[in-house]
Amino acid sequence: MIEGTVNGKAFKVPESFEEFSNRHWKLFMRVMTDYRAATWHDVRLKFIMKLIKFPVRKLVKLSLSKDFWDQEEYEEHMSQITVFSERLKYFDDPKISTTRNVFPVVRRGIFRRNLYGPADNLANLETWEYAIAEIKAISYSETNNKQFLDELFAVLYRHRKPFWLLRKYFGASPSDPRQQFHDENIASYLKKSRRVGKYVKLYTYFFFQSVRSTFPDQFKDLYKVRKSTGEARETNWSDTIVAFTGTTPGDEEKTGRTNILWMLKRMNHLAHEADEMEAKNKENKHV
């Protein structure tokens, strides 16, 4: 945490996005939404002022006053806020980075069942589940249509498995508490998604996209630009699942339920082997 003092009040703020609590993220999503047209610098200032609960009305009143001492006080407050905000280096790059899901459980009240989300780094997602979520996330980023945001949340958040705590206690339950993913259940979860706070759903989108952005560094052979084509490999998940299934009919569902990180590791390994084979073939042609 970074410590500071503004308006005679001491406070602490997170040193990186990874240190954000769910309260910090809700506040940040609120600032991002309410001040969408603002610059990244303005978002930084607004976030700090909201975080430390600075009396904004007082600041506005001072800025409008023609009194010399009011103007002096206004300049002093703004200087303190600006200097402190510049210490938050993670705001220097307008790219939100978090691989930790701070909303693993979304509580919906006493008479409604809670919804459980993905693990950190999307570690418990199935391949087909990830593929559909990726489509929804890309669609939202391109259109800013809230329907896709609701659908993304409906794909990733589900009810808990029956007797999960009991099964976990006896060591008979997998690490993912969520019920198994099924395409046909998205519609029913979509109704529940619309009742969830927009800041939680917006965070889910940023969290998903942030983890996605780490994949090119984790799986370099899969995502790197190929010299032969000058482009990166395209990942068509339907074709990938069919290719990994082989010639056995009906096994596509089993392949689609493979863990996404395992699938990416396997695809990365095959891409590495393909690049080596391509390099050897070029060498043989020159011999």
GROMACS .gro file of C-alpha atoms in nm:
model
  287
    1MET     CA    1   0.000   0.000   0.000
    2ILE     CA    2   0.106   0.360  -0.067
    3GLU     CA    3   0.057   0.604   0.219
    4GLY     CA    4  -0.024   0.971   0.170
    5THR     CA    5  -0.185   1.280   0.320
    6VAL     CA    6  -0.436   1.513   0.154
    7ASN     CA    7  -0.634   1.787   0.328
    8GLY     CA    8  -0.466   1.684   0.655
    9LYS     CA    9  -0.608   1.332   0.630
   10ALA     CA   10  -0.378   1.028   0.615
   11PHE     CA   11  -0.481   0.730   0.403
   12LYS     CA   12  -0.354   0.426   0.213
   13VAL     CA   13  -0.421   0.322  -0.146
   14PRO     CA   14  -0.325   0.006  -0.339
   15GLU     CA   15   0.020   0.000  -0.498
   16SER     CA   16  -0.094  -0.206  -0.797
   17PHE     CA   17  -0.412  -0.339  -0.956
   18GLU     CA   18  -0.337  -0.678  -0.799
   19GLU     CA   19  -0.374  -0.519  -0.453
   20PHE     CA   20  -0.724  -0.391  -0.529
   21SER     CA   21  -0.998  -0.533  -0.308
   22ASN     CA   22  -1.350  -0.584  -0.441
   23ARG     CA   23  -1.439  -0.246  -0.287
   24HIS     CA   24  -1.157  -0.078  -0.480
   25TRP     CA   25  -1.266  -0.245  -0.804
   26LYS     CA   26  -1.629  -0.144  -0.762
   27LEU     CA   27  -1.520   0.214  -0.703
   28PHE     CA   28  -1.284   0.206  -1.001
   29MET     CA   29  -1.550   0.058  -1.230
   30ARG     CA   30  -1.788   0.330  -1.114
   31VAL     CA   31  -1.537   0.602  -1.203
   32MET     CA   32  -1.468   0.437  -1.540
   33THR     CA   33  -1.841   0.425  -1.616
   34ASP     CA   34  -1.942   0.768  -1.489
   35TYR     CA   35  -1.648   0.946  -1.655
   36ARG     CA   36  -1.621   0.744  -1.975
   37ALA     CA   37  -1.538   1.053  -2.185
   38ALA     CA   38  -1.267   1.172  -1.946
   39THR     CA   39  -0.896   1.131  -2.007
   40TRP     CA   40  -0.699   0.862  -1.824
   41HIS     CA   41  -0.543   1.138  -1.612
   42ASP     CA   42  -0.890   1.259  -1.509
   43VAL     CA   43  -0.992   0.902  -1.421
   44ARG     CA   44  -0.686   0.878  -1.198
   45LEU     CA   45  -0.774   1.201  -1.014
   46LYS     CA   46  -1.142   1.109  -0.980
   47PHE     CA   47  -1.052   0.767  -0.842
   48ILE     CA   48  -0.817   0.914  -0.580
   49MET     CA   49  -1.074   1.171  -0.472
   50LYS     CA   50  -1.344   0.905  -0.439
   51LEU     CA   51  -1.109   0.667  -0.259
   52ILE     CA   52  -1.004   0.916   0.007
   53LYS     CA   53  -1.359   1.056   0.025
   54PHE     CA   54  -1.241   1.406  -0.049
   55PRO     CA   55  -1.522   1.667  -0.019
   56VAL     CA   56  -1.562   1.739  -0.391
   57ARG     CA   57  -1.831   2.001  -0.333
   58LYS     CA   58  -1.589   2.194  -0.118
   59LEU     CA   59  -1.330   2.178  -0.395
   60VAL     CA   60  -1.580   2.304  -0.654
   61LYS     CA   61  -1.686   2.585  -0.423
   62LEU     CA   62  -1.324   2.692  -0.372
   63SER     CA   63  -1.254   2.681  -0.746
   64LEU     CA   64  -1.549   2.913  -0.818
   65SER     CA   65  -1.466   3.157  -0.540
   66LYS     CA   66  -1.292   3.484  -0.629
   67ASP     CA   67  -1.143   3.515  -0.282
   68PHE     CA   68  -0.761   3.501  -0.287
   69TRP     CA   69  -0.732   3.266   0.012
   70ASP     CA   70  -0.996   3.031  -0.129
   71GLN     CA   71  -0.798   3.012  -0.452
   72GLU     CA   72  -0.481   2.943  -0.253
   73GLU     CA   73  -0.652   2.661  -0.064
   74TYR     CA   74  -0.790   2.518  -0.390
   75GLU     CA   75  -0.445   2.519  -0.552
   76GLU     CA   76  -0.294   2.352  -0.245
   77HIS     CA   77  -0.553   2.072  -0.241
   78MET     CA   78  -0.522   2.009  -0.614
   79SER     CA   79  -0.144   2.005  -0.588
   80GLN     CA   80  -0.157   1.746  -0.309
   81ILE     CA   81  -0.401   1.525  -0.501
   82THR     CA   82  -0.205   1.553  -0.828
   83VAL     CA   83   0.133   1.482  -0.667
   84PHE     CA   84  -0.004   1.181  -0.485
   85SER     CA   85  -0.187   1.044  -0.789
   86GLU     CA   86   0.137   1.054  -0.988
   87ARG     CA   87   0.283   0.807  -0.739
   88LEU     CA   88   0.035   0.547  -0.864
   89LYS     CA   89   0.255   0.416  -1.142
   90TYR     CA   90   0.002   0.155  -1.256
   91PHE     CA   91  -0.202   0.445  -1.395
   92ASP     CA   92   0.082   0.547  -1.626
   93ASP     CA   93  -0.023   0.278  -1.873
   94PRO     CA   94  -0.398   0.288  -1.953
   95LYS     CA   95  -0.420  -0.090  -1.941
   96ILE     CA   96  -0.601  -0.268  -1.660
   97SER     CA   97  -0.407  -0.571  -1.542
   98THR     CA   98  -0.542  -0.825  -1.296
   99THR     CA   99  -0.532  -1.204  -1.293
  100ARG     CA  100  -0.709  -1.235  -0.957
  101ASN     CA  101  -1.086  -1.267  -0.939
  102VAL     CA  102  -1.195  -1.055  -0.643
  103PHE     CA  103  -1.557  -1.164  -0.691
  104PRO     CA  104  -1.532  -1.546  -0.667
  105VAL     CA  105  -1.881  -1.547  -0.513
  106VAL     CA  106  -2.162  -1.304  -0.598
  107ARG     CA  107  -2.413  -1.301  -0.314
  108ARG     CA  108  -2.771  -1.240  -0.421
  109GLY     CA  109  -2.955  -1.214  -0.089
  110ILE     CA  110  -3.108  -1.453   0.163
  111PHE     CA  111  -3.368  -1.612  -0.064
  112ARG     CA  112  -3.155  -1.640  -0.380
  113ARG     CA  113  -2.873  -1.882  -0.446
  114ASN     CA  114  -2.525  -1.735  -0.478
  115LEU     CA  115  -2.338  -1.739  -0.807
  116TYR     CA  116  -1.982  -1.872  -0.826
  117GLY     CA  117  -1.728  -1.742  -1.075
  118PRO     CA  118  -1.400  -1.851  -1.233
  119ALA     CA  119  -1.081  -1.903  -1.036
  120ASP     CA  120  -0.778  -1.676  -1.056
  121ASN     CA  121  -0.610  -1.688  -1.399
  122LEU     CA  122  -0.927  -1.859  -1.533
  123ALA     CA  123  -0.765  -2.179  -1.406
  124ASN     CA  124  -1.090  -2.378  -1.382
  125LEU     CA  125  -1.246  -2.293  -1.718
  126GLU     CA  126  -1.325  -2.562  -1.973
  127THR     CA  127  -1.218  -2.511  -2.333
  128TRP     CA  128  -1.568  -2.471  -2.477
  129GLU     CA  129  -1.672  -2.248  -2.188
  130TYR     CA  130  -1.370  -2.026  -2.255
  131ALA     CA  131  -1.442  -2.020  -2.629
  132ILE     CA  132  -1.796  -1.890  -2.578
  133ALA     CA  133  -1.685  -1.640  -2.312
  134GLU     CA  134  -1.418  -1.511  -2.550
  135ILE     CA  135  -1.680  -1.447  -2.819
  136LYS     CA  136  -1.897  -1.254  -2.572
  137ALA     CA  137  -1.601  -1.048  -2.444
  138ILE     CA  138  -1.484  -0.956  -2.794
  139SER     CA  139  -1.840  -0.868  -2.898
  140TYR     CA  140  -1.876  -0.638  -2.597
  141SER     CA  141  -1.542  -0.468  -2.663
  142GLU     CA  142  -1.642  -0.401  -3.025
  143THR     CA  143  -2.002  -0.289  -2.969
  144ASN     CA  144  -2.024  -0.179  -2.604
  145ASN     CA  145  -2.362  -0.356  -2.604
  146LYS     CA  146  -2.461  -0.445  -2.246
  147GLN     CA  147  -2.633  -0.760  -2.373
  148PHE     CA  148  -2.292  -0.917  -2.441
  149LEU     CA  149  -2.172  -0.811  -2.094
  150ASP     CA  150  -2.470  -0.990  -1.937
  151GLU     CA  151  -2.405  -1.296  -2.153
  152LEU     CA  152  -2.037  -1.304  -2.057
  153PHE     CA  153  -2.132  -1.305  -1.690
  154ALA     CA  154  -2.396  -1.574  -1.754
  155VAL     CA  155  -2.132  -1.797  -1.912
  156LEU     CA  156  -1.878  -1.761  -1.631
  157TYR     CA  157  -2.097  -1.752  -1.318
  158ARG     CA  158  -2.312  -2.047  -1.207
  159HIS     CA  159  -2.466  -2.207  -0.901
  160ARG     CA  160  -2.255  -2.429  -0.678
  161LYS     CA  161  -2.251  -2.806  -0.719
  162PRO     CA  162  -2.488  -2.996  -0.487
  163PHE     CA  163  -2.325  -3.098  -0.158
  164TRP     CA  164  -2.001  -2.940  -0.275
  165LEU     CA  165  -1.876  -2.847   0.074
  166LEU     CA  166  -1.943  -3.200   0.200
  167ARG     CA  167  -1.772  -3.358  -0.101
  168LYS     CA  168  -1.480  -3.118  -0.067
  169TYR     CA  169  -1.444  -3.209   0.302
  170PHE     CA  170  -1.412  -3.578   0.212
  171GLY     CA  171  -1.178  -3.501  -0.077
  172ALA     CA  172  -1.418  -3.624  -0.344
  173SER     CA  173  -1.485  -3.292  -0.516
  174PRO     CA  174  -1.279  -3.113  -0.784
  175SER     CA  175  -1.150  -2.763  -0.721
  176ASP     CA  176  -1.423  -2.594  -0.928
  177PRO     CA  177  -1.731  -2.537  -0.708
  178ARG     CA  178  -1.947  -2.433  -1.005
  179GLN     CA  179  -2.199  -2.660  -1.170
  180GLN     CA  180  -2.085  -2.800  -1.502
  181PHE     CA  181  -2.113  -2.567  -1.799
  182HIS     CA  182  -2.389  -2.633  -2.054
  183ASP     CA  183  -2.478  -2.410  -2.349
  184GLU     CA  184  -2.849  -2.452  -2.292
  185ASN     CA  185  -2.826  -2.308  -1.939
  186ILE     CA  186  -2.693  -1.969  -2.053
  187ALA     CA  187  -3.046  -1.834  -2.108
  188SER     CA  188  -3.156  -1.910  -1.750
  189TYR     CA  189  -2.838  -1.762  -1.602
  190LEU     CA  190  -2.883  -1.458  -1.825
  191LYS     CA  191  -3.195  -1.366  -1.627
  192LYS     CA  192  -2.993  -1.385  -1.305
  193SER     CA  193  -2.708  -1.189  -1.463
  194ARG     CA  194  -2.934  -0.891  -1.530
  195ARG     CA  195  -2.998  -0.857  -1.156
  196VAL     CA  196  -2.627  -0.838  -1.072
  197GLY     CA  197  -2.465  -0.497  -1.022
  198LYS     CA  198  -2.317  -0.349  -1.339
  199TYR     CA  199  -1.982  -0.277  -1.172
  200VAL     CA  200  -1.936  -0.645  -1.083
  201LYS     CA  201  -2.014  -0.746  -1.441
  202LEU     CA  202  -1.783  -0.480  -1.580
  203TYR     CA  203  -1.505  -0.606  -1.354
  204THR     CA  204  -1.568  -0.961  -1.481
  205TYR     CA  205  -1.511  -0.837  -1.835
  206PHE     CA  206  -1.185  -0.659  -1.746
  207PHE     CA  207  -1.066  -0.960  -1.545
  208PHE     CA  208  -1.136  -1.199  -1.834
  209GLN     CA  209  -0.967  -0.974  -2.090
  210SER     CA  210  -0.670  -0.915  -1.860
  211VAL     CA  211  -0.606  -1.288  -1.823
  212ARG     CA  212  -0.650  -1.334  -2.200
  213SER     CA  213  -0.382  -1.071  -2.259
  214THR     CA  214  -0.130  -1.280  -2.061
  215PHE     CA  215  -0.162  -1.582  -2.291
  216PRO     CA  216   0.076  -1.456  -2.564
  217ASP     CA  217   0.354  -1.438  -2.303
  218GLN     CA  218   0.266  -1.774  -2.149
  219PHE     CA  219   0.226  -1.959  -2.480
  220LYS     CA  220   0.472  -1.781  -2.707
  221ASP     CA  221   0.496  -2.045  -2.979
  222LEU     CA  222   0.119  -2.051  -3.021
  223TYR     CA  223   0.071  -1.674  -3.042
  224LYS     CA  224   0.392  -1.555  -3.208
  225VAL     CA  225   0.398  -1.414  -3.561
  226ARG     CA  226   0.507  -1.680  -3.810
  227LYS     CA  227   0.783  -1.588  -4.052
  228SER     CA  228   0.625  -1.785  -4.334
  229THR     CA  229   0.296  -1.592  -4.326
  230GLY     CA  230   0.383  -1.274  -4.135
  231GLU     CA  231   0.078  -1.333  -3.914
  232ALA     CA  232   0.001  -1.503  -3.585
  233ARG     CA  233  -0.186  -1.833  -3.583
  234GLU     CA  234  -0.563  -1.803  -3.576
  235THR     CA  235  -0.740  -2.007  -3.309
  236ASN     CA  236  -1.071  -2.150  -3.424
  237TRP     CA  237  -1.195  -2.331  -3.116
  238SER     CA  238  -1.452  -2.545  -3.297
  239ASP     CA  239  -1.187  -2.676  -3.539
  240THR     CA  240  -0.938  -2.718  -3.253
  241ILE     CA  241  -1.180  -2.931  -3.050
  242VAL     CA  242  -1.258  -3.147  -3.353
  243ALA     CA  243  -0.886  -3.186  -3.430
  244PHE     CA  244  -0.806  -3.296  -3.074
  245THR     CA  245  -1.104  -3.532  -3.069
  246GLY     CA  246  -0.971  -3.734  -3.359
  247THR     CA  247  -1.185  -3.979  -3.555
  248THR     CA  248  -1.401  -4.098  -3.266
  249PRO     CA  249  -1.756  -3.964  -3.315
  250GLY     CA  250  -1.929  -3.821  -3.008
  251ASP     CA  251  -1.609  -3.737  -2.819
  252GLU     CA  252  -1.622  -3.365  -2.903
  253GLU     CA  253  -1.802  -3.288  -2.576
  254LYS     CA  254  -1.534  -3.466  -2.375
  255THR     CA  255  -1.263  -3.267  -2.554
  256GLY     CA  256  -1.455  -2.943  -2.505
  257ARG     CA  257  -1.453  -3.007  -2.130
  258THR     CA  258  -1.074  -3.017  -2.123
  259ASN     CA  259  -0.919  -2.750  -1.901
  260ILE     CA  260  -0.839  -2.442  -2.111
  261LEU     CA  261  -0.488  -2.395  -1.969
  262TRP     CA  262  -0.401  -2.759  -2.040
  263MET     CA  263  -0.539  -2.718  -2.393
  264LEU     CA  264  -0.331  -2.405  -2.453
  265LYS     CA  265  -0.016  -2.578  -2.324
  266ARG     CA  266  -0.079  -2.869  -2.559
  267MET     CA  267  -0.146  -2.636  -2.854
  268ASN     CA  268   0.168  -2.439  -2.770
  269HIS     CA  269   0.373  -2.759  -2.772
  270LEU     CA  270   0.231  -2.864  -3.109
  271ALA     CA  271   0.297  -2.516  -3.250
  272HIS     CA  272   0.659  -2.542  -3.133
  273GLU     CA  273   0.696  -2.880  -3.303
  274ALA     CA  274   0.538  -2.745  -3.623
  275ASP     CA  275   0.780  -2.450  -3.630
  276GLU     CA  276   1.077  -2.684  -3.581
  277MET     CA  277   0.955  -2.908  -3.863
  278GLU     CA  278   0.909  -2.607  -4.092
  279ALA     CA  279   1.261  -2.486  -4.012
  280LYS     CA  280   1.408  -2.832  -4.088
  281ASN     CA  281   1.223  -2.850  -4.419
  282LYS     CA  282   1.369  -2.513  -4.520
  283GLU     CA  283   1.719  -2.632  -4.430
  284ASN     CA  284   1.675  -2.947  -4.638
  285LYS     CA  285   1.569  -2.741  -4.939
  286HIS     CA  286   1.890  -2.539  -4.923
  287VAL     CA  287   2.110  -2.849  -4.897
   0.00000   0.00000   0.00000
